[in-house]
mmCIF file of C-alpha atoms in Angstrom:
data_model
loop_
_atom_site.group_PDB
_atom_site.id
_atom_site.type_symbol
_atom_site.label_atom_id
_atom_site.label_comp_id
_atom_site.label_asym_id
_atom_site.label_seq_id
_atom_site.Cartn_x
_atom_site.Cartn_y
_atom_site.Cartn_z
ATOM 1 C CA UNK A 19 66.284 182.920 175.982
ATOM 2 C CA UNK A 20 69.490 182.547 174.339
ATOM 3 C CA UNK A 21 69.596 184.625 170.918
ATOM 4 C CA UNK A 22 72.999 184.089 170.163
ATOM 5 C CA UNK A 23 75.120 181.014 170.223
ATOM 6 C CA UNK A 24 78.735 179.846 169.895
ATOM 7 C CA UNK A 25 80.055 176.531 168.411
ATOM 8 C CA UNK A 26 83.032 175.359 169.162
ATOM 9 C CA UNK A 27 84.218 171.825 167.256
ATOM 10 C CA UNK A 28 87.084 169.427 166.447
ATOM 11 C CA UNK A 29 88.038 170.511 162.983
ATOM 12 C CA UNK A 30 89.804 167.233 162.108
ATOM 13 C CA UNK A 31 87.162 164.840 161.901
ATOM 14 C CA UNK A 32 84.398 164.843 159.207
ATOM 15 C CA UNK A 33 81.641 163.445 161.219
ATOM 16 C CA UNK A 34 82.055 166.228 163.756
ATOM 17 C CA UNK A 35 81.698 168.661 161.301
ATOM 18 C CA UNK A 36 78.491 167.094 159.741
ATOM 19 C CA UNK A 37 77.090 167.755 163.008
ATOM 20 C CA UNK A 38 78.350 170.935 163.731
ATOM 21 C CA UNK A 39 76.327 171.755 160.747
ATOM 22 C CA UNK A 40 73.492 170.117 161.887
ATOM 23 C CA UNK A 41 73.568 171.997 165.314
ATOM 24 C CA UNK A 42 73.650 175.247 163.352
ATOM 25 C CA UNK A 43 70.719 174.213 161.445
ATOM 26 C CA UNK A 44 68.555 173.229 164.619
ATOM 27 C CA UNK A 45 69.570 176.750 166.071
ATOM 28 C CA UNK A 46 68.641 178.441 162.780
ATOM 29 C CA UNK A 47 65.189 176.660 162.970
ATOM 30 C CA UNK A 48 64.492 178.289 167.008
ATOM 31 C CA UNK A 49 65.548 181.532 165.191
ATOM 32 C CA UNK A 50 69.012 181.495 167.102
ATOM 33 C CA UNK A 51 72.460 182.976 165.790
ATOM 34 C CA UNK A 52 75.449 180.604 165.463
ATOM 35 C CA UNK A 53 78.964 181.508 165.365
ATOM 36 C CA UNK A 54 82.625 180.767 165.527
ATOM 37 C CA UNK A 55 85.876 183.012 166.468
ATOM 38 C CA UNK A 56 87.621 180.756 164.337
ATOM 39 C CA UNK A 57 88.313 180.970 160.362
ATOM 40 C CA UNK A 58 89.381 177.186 159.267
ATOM 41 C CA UNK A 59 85.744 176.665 161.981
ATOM 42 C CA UNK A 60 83.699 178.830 160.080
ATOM 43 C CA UNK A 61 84.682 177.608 156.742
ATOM 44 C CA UNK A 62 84.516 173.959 157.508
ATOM 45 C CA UNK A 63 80.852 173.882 158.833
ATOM 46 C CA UNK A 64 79.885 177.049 157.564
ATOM 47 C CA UNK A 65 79.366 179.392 160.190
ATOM 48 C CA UNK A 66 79.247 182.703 160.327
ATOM 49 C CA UNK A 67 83.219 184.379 161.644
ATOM 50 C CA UNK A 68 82.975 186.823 164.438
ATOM 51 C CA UNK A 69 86.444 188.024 166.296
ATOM 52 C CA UNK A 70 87.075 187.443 169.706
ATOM 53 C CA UNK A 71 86.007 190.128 171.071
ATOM 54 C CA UNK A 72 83.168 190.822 168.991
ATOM 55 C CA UNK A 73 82.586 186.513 169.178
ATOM 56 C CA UNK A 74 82.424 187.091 173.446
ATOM 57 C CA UNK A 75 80.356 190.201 173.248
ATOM 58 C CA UNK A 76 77.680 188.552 170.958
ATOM 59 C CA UNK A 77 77.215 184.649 172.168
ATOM 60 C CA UNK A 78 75.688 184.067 175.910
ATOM 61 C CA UNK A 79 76.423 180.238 175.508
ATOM 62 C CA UNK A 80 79.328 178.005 173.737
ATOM 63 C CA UNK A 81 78.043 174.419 172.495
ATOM 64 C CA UNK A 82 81.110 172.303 172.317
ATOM 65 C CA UNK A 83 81.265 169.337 169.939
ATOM 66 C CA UNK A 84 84.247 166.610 170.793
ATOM 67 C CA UNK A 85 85.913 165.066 173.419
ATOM 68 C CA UNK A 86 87.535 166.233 176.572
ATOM 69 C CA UNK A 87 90.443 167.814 175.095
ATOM 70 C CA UNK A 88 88.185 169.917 172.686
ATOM 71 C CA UNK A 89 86.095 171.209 175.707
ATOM 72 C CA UNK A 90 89.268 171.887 177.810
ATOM 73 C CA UNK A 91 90.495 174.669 174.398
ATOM 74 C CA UNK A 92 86.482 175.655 173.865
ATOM 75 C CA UNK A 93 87.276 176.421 177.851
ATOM 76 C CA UNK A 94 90.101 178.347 177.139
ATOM 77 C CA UNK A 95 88.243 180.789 175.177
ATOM 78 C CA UNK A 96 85.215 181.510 177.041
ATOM 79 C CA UNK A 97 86.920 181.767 180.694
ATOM 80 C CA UNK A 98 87.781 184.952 181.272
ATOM 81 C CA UNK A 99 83.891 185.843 179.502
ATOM 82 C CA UNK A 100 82.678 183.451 182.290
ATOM 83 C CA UNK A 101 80.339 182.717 179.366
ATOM 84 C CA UNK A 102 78.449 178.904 180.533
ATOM 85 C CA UNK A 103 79.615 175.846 178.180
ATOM 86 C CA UNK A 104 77.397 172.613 177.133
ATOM 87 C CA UNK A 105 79.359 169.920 175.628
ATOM 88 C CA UNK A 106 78.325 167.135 172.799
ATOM 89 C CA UNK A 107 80.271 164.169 173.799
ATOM 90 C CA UNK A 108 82.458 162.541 170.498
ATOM 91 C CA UNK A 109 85.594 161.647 172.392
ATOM 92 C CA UNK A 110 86.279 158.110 173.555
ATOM 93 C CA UNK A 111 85.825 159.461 177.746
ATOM 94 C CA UNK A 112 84.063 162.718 177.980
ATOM 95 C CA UNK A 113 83.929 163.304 181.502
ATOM 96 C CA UNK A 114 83.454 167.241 180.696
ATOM 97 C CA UNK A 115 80.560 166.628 177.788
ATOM 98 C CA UNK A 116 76.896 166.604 179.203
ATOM 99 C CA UNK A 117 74.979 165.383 176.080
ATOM 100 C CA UNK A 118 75.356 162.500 173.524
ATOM 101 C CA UNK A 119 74.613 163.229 170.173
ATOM 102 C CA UNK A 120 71.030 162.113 169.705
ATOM 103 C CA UNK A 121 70.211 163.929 172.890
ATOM 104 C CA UNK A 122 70.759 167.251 171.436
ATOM 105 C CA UNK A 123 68.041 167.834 169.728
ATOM 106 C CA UNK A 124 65.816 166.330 172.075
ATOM 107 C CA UNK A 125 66.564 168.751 174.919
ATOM 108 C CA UNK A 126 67.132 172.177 172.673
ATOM 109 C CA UNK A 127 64.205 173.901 173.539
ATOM 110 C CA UNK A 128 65.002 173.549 177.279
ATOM 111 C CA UNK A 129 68.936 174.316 176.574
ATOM 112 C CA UNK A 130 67.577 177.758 175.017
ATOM 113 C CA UNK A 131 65.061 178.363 177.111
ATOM 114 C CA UNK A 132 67.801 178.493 179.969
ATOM 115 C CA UNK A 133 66.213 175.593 181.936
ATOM 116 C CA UNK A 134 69.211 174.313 183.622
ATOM 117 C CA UNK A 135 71.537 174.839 186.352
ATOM 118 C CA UNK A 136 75.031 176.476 185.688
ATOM 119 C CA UNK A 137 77.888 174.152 187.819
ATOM 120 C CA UNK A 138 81.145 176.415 188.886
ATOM 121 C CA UNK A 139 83.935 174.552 188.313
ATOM 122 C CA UNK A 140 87.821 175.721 189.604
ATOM 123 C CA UNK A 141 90.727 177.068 187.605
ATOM 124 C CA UNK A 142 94.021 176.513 188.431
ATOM 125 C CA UNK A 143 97.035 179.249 187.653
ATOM 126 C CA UNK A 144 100.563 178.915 186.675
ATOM 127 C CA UNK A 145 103.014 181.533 187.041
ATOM 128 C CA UNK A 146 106.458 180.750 185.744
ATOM 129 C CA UNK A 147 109.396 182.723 187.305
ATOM 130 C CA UNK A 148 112.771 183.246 186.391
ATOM 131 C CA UNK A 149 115.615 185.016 188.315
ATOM 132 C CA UNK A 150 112.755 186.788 190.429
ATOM 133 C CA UNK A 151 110.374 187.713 187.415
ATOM 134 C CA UNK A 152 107.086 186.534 186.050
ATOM 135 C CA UNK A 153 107.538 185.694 182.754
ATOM 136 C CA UNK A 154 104.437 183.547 182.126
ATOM 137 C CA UNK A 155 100.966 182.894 183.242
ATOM 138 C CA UNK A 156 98.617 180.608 182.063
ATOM 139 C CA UNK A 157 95.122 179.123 183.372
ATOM 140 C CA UNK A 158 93.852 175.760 183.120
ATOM 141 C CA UNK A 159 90.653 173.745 183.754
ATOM 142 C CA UNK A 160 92.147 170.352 184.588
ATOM 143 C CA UNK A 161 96.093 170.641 185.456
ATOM 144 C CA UNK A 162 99.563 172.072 185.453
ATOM 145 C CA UNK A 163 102.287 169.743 184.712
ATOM 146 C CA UNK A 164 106.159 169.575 184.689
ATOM 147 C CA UNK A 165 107.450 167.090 182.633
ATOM 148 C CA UNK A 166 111.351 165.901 182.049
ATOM 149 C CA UNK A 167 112.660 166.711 178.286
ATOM 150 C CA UNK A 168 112.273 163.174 176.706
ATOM 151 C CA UNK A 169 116.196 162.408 176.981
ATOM 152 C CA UNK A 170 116.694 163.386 180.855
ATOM 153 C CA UNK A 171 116.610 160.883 182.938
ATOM 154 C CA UNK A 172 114.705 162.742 185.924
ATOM 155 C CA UNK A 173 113.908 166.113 187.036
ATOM 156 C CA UNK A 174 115.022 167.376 190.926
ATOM 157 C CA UNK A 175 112.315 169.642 192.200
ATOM 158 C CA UNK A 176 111.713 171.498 196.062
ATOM 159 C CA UNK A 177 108.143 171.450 196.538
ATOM 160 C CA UNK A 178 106.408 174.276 199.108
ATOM 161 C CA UNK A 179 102.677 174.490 200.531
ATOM 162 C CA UNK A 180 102.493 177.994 201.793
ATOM 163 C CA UNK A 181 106.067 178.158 202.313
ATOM 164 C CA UNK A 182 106.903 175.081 204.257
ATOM 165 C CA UNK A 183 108.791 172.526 201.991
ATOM 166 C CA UNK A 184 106.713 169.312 201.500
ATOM 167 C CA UNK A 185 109.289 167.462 200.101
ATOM 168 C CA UNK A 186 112.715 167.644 197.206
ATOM 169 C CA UNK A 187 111.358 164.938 194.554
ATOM 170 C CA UNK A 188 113.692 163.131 192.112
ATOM 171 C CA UNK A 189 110.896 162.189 189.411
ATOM 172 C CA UNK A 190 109.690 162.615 186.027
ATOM 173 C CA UNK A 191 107.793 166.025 186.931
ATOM 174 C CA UNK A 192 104.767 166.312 188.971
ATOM 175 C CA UNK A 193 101.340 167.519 188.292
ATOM 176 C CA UNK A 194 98.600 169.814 189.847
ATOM 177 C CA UNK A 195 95.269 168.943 189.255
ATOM 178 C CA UNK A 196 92.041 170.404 190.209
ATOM 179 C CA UNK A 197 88.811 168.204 190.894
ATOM 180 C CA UNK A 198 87.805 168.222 187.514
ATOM 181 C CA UNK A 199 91.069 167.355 186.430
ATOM 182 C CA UNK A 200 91.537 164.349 188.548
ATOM 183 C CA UNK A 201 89.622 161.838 186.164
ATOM 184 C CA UNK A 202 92.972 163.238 183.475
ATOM 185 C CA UNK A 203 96.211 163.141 183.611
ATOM 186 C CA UNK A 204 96.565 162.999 187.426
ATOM 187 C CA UNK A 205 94.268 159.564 187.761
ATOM 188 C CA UNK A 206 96.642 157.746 185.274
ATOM 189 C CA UNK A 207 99.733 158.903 187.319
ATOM 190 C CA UNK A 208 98.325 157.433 190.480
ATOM 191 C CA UNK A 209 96.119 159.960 191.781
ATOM 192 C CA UNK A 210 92.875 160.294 193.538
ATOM 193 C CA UNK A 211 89.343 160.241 192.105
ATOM 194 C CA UNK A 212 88.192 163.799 194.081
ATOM 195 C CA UNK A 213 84.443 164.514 193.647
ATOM 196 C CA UNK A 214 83.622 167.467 191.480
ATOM 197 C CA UNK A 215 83.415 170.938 193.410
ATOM 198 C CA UNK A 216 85.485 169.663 196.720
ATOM 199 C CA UNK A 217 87.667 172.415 197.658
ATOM 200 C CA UNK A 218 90.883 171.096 197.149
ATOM 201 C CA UNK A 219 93.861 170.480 194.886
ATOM 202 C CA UNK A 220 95.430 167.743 194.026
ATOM 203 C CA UNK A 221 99.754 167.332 194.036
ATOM 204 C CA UNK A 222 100.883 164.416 192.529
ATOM 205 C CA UNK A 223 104.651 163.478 191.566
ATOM 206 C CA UNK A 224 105.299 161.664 188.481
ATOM 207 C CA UNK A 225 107.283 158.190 188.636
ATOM 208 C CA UNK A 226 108.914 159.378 191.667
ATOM 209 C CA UNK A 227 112.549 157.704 192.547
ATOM 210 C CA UNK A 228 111.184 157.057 196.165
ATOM 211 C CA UNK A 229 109.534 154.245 197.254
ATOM 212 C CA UNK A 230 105.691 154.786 198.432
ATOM 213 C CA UNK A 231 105.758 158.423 197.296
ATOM 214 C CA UNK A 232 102.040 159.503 197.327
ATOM 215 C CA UNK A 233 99.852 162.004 195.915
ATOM 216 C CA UNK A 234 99.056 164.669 198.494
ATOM 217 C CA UNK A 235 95.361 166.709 198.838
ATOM 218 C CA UNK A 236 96.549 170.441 199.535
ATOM 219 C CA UNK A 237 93.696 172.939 200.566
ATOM 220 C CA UNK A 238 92.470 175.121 197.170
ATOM 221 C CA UNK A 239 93.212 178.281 198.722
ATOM 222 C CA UNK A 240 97.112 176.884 199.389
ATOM 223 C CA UNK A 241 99.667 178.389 197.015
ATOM 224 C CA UNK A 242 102.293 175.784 195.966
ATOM 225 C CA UNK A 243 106.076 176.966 194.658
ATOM 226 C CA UNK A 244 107.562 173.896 192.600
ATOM 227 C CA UNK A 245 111.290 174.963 192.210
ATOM 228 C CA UNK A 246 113.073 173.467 189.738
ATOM 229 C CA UNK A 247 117.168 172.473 191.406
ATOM 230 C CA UNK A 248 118.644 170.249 188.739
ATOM 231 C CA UNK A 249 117.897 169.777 185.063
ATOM 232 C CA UNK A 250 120.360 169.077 182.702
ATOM 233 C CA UNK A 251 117.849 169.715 179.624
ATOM 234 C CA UNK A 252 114.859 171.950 179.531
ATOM 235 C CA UNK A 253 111.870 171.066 181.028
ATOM 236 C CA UNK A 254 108.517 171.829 180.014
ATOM 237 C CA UNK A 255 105.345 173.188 181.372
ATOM 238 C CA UNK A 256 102.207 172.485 180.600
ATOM 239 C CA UNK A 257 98.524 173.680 181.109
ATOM 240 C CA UNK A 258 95.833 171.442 180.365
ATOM 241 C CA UNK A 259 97.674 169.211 178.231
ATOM 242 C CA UNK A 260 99.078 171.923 176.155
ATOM 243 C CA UNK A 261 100.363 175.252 175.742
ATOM 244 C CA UNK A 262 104.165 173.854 176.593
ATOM 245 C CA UNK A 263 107.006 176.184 177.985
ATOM 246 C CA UNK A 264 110.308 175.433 178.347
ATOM 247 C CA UNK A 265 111.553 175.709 181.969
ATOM 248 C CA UNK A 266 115.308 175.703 183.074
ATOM 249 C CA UNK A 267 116.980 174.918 186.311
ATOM 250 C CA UNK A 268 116.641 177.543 188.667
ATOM 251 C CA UNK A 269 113.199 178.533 187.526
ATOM 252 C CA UNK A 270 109.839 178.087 190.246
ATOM 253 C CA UNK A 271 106.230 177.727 189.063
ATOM 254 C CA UNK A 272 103.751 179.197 191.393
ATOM 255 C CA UNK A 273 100.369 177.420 191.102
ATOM 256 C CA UNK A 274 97.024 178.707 192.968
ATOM 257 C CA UNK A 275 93.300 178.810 192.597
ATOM 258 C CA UNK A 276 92.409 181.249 189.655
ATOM 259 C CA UNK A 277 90.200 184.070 190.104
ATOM 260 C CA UNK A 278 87.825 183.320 187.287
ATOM 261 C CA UNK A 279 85.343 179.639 187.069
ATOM 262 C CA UNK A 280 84.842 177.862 183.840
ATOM 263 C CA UNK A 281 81.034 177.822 184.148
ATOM 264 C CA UNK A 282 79.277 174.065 182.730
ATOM 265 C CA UNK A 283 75.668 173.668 182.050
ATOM 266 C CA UNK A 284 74.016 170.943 183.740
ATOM 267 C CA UNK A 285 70.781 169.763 182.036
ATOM 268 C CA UNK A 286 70.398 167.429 184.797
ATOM 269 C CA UNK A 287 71.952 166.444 188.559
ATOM 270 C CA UNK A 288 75.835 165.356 187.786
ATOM 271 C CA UNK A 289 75.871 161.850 188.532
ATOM 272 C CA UNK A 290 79.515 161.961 189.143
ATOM 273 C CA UNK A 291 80.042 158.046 190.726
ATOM 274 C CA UNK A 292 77.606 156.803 187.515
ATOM 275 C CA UNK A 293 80.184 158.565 184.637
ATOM 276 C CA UNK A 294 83.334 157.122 186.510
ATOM 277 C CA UNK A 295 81.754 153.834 186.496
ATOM 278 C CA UNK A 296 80.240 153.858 182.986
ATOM 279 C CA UNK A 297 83.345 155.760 181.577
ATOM 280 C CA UNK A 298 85.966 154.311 183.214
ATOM 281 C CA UNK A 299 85.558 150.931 184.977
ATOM 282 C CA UNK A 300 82.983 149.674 182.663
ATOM 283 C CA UNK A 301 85.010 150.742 179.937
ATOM 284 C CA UNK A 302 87.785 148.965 181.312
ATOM 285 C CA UNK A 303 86.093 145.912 182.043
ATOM 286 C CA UNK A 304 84.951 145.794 178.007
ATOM 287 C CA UNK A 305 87.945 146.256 176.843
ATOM 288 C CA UNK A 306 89.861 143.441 179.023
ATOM 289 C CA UNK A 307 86.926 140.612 177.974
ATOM 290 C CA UNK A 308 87.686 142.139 174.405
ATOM 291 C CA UNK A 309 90.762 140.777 174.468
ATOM 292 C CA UNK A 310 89.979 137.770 175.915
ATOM 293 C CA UNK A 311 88.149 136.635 173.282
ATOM 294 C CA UNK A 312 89.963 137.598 170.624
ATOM 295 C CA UNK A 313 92.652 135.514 172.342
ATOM 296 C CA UNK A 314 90.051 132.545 172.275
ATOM 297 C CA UNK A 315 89.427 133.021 168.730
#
């Protein structure tokens, strides 16, 4: 039985904050403790302030109200506590959010009574290195990215899979996605739908300057070195969207499996094949006859 419970919203929409009040309220009622690490959080919805280490020692489960990019911080925060994550879907995808709103309250007492099944899903590490040192890490649920500074006009990269070179890319950056993270950034740069828990990573160059230049399905246990040879600007490196570095020619970025899992309650089987369709093609498909009519009218 959970006695303690963490909440984890976006803070820049009213209607999420209603709720995140709301949840509280519910929890109060089962006689469970909510809280936040956060100050502008616990203010907002009022919710009692606890700091990080203190917040991680206290809550054995983080209730995440938002989209996908909400989650993917509320992730960053709990990893390393491997503490398990349920997310209230209020984004316009949420591949990573289990529940709808209205469904919250319906399946509480089973959320609390720990009647679910916990789903392990991969990390992926960055290490940034420059002239032979580490000067960075960071750890991310969905990707690592290079990107060009706006202004260049590409980046020149070496590319090795356990240190045989794949290929030297003239492109926009690449990116290196886990499972999880091929739904993101990855699938609208051309990339593979990969089912969740395969055993794999995904490389994927961005807007590469060669013709029929594919993504590529490395083995998750396969360390990749992404050197950057020519950049006239800074680039920049990112993890999960955000937390941006600059990177300079001459630097690598070593990406591999993380040690740690970002641990996802499942109320319910994952019906992976049903959210892509739902999510994304029917999603799609609304938005196309949308315009279609509006044309018409």
């Amino acid at each position: 039985m959970h006695q303690a419970v963490g909440i984890y919203y976006n803070v820049n929409r009213g209607d999420i904050v209603e709720i995140a009040q709301h949840i509280v309220e519910l929890l109060a009622q089962h006689h469970v403790e909510a809280y936040v690490n956060d100050n502008l959080l616990s203010v907002c919805a009022g919710v009692p302030y606890l700091p990080d280490k203190e917040f991680l020692n206290t809550i054995t489960m983080m209730v995440v109200i938002g989209g996908d990019g909400t989650f993917l911080r509320a992730a960053n925060i709990v990893r390393q506590a491997e503490i398990p994550m349920i997310g209230i879907n209020r984004g316009n995808l949420g591949f990573l959010t289990e529940l709808e709103v209205e469904e919250f309250e319906e399946r509480l007492p089973e959320l609390l009574a720990g009647q679910y099944a916990i789903e392990e899903r991969m990390n992926i590490c960055a290490e940034l290195y420059r002239d032979g040192t580490c000067i960075q890490q960071s750890i991310g649920l969905n990707d690592i990215a290079i990107n060009r500074h706006p202004v260049e006009n590409t980046l020149e990269l070496d590319v090795y899979l356990l240190n045989q070179l794949i290929d030297s890319y003239q492109a926009d950056g690449v990116i290196v996605a886990t499972p999880t993270g091929s739904t993101g950034y990855s699938l609208s740069a051309g990339g593979p739908l990969i089912f969740p828990g395969t055993d794999c990573l995904i490389f994927n160059p961005i807007c590469a300057h060669v013709l029929g230049t594919n993504s590529i399905i490395v083995p998750a246990d396969g360390v990749l070195d992404i050197h950057l040879t020519r950049s006239e600007k800074n680039g920049y490196l990112l993890t999960d969207g955000r937390l941006a570095s600059n990177i300079v020619q001459g630097d690598t970025v070593r990406v591999y499996r993380a040690e740690t899992a970002t641990k996802i309650i499942q109320l319910e089987e994952h019906q992976f094949f049903e959210t892509v369709r739902n999510k994304l093609l029917n999603r799609n498909y609304r938005r196309l006859h949308h315009k279609e009519g509006s044309r018409e009218k």
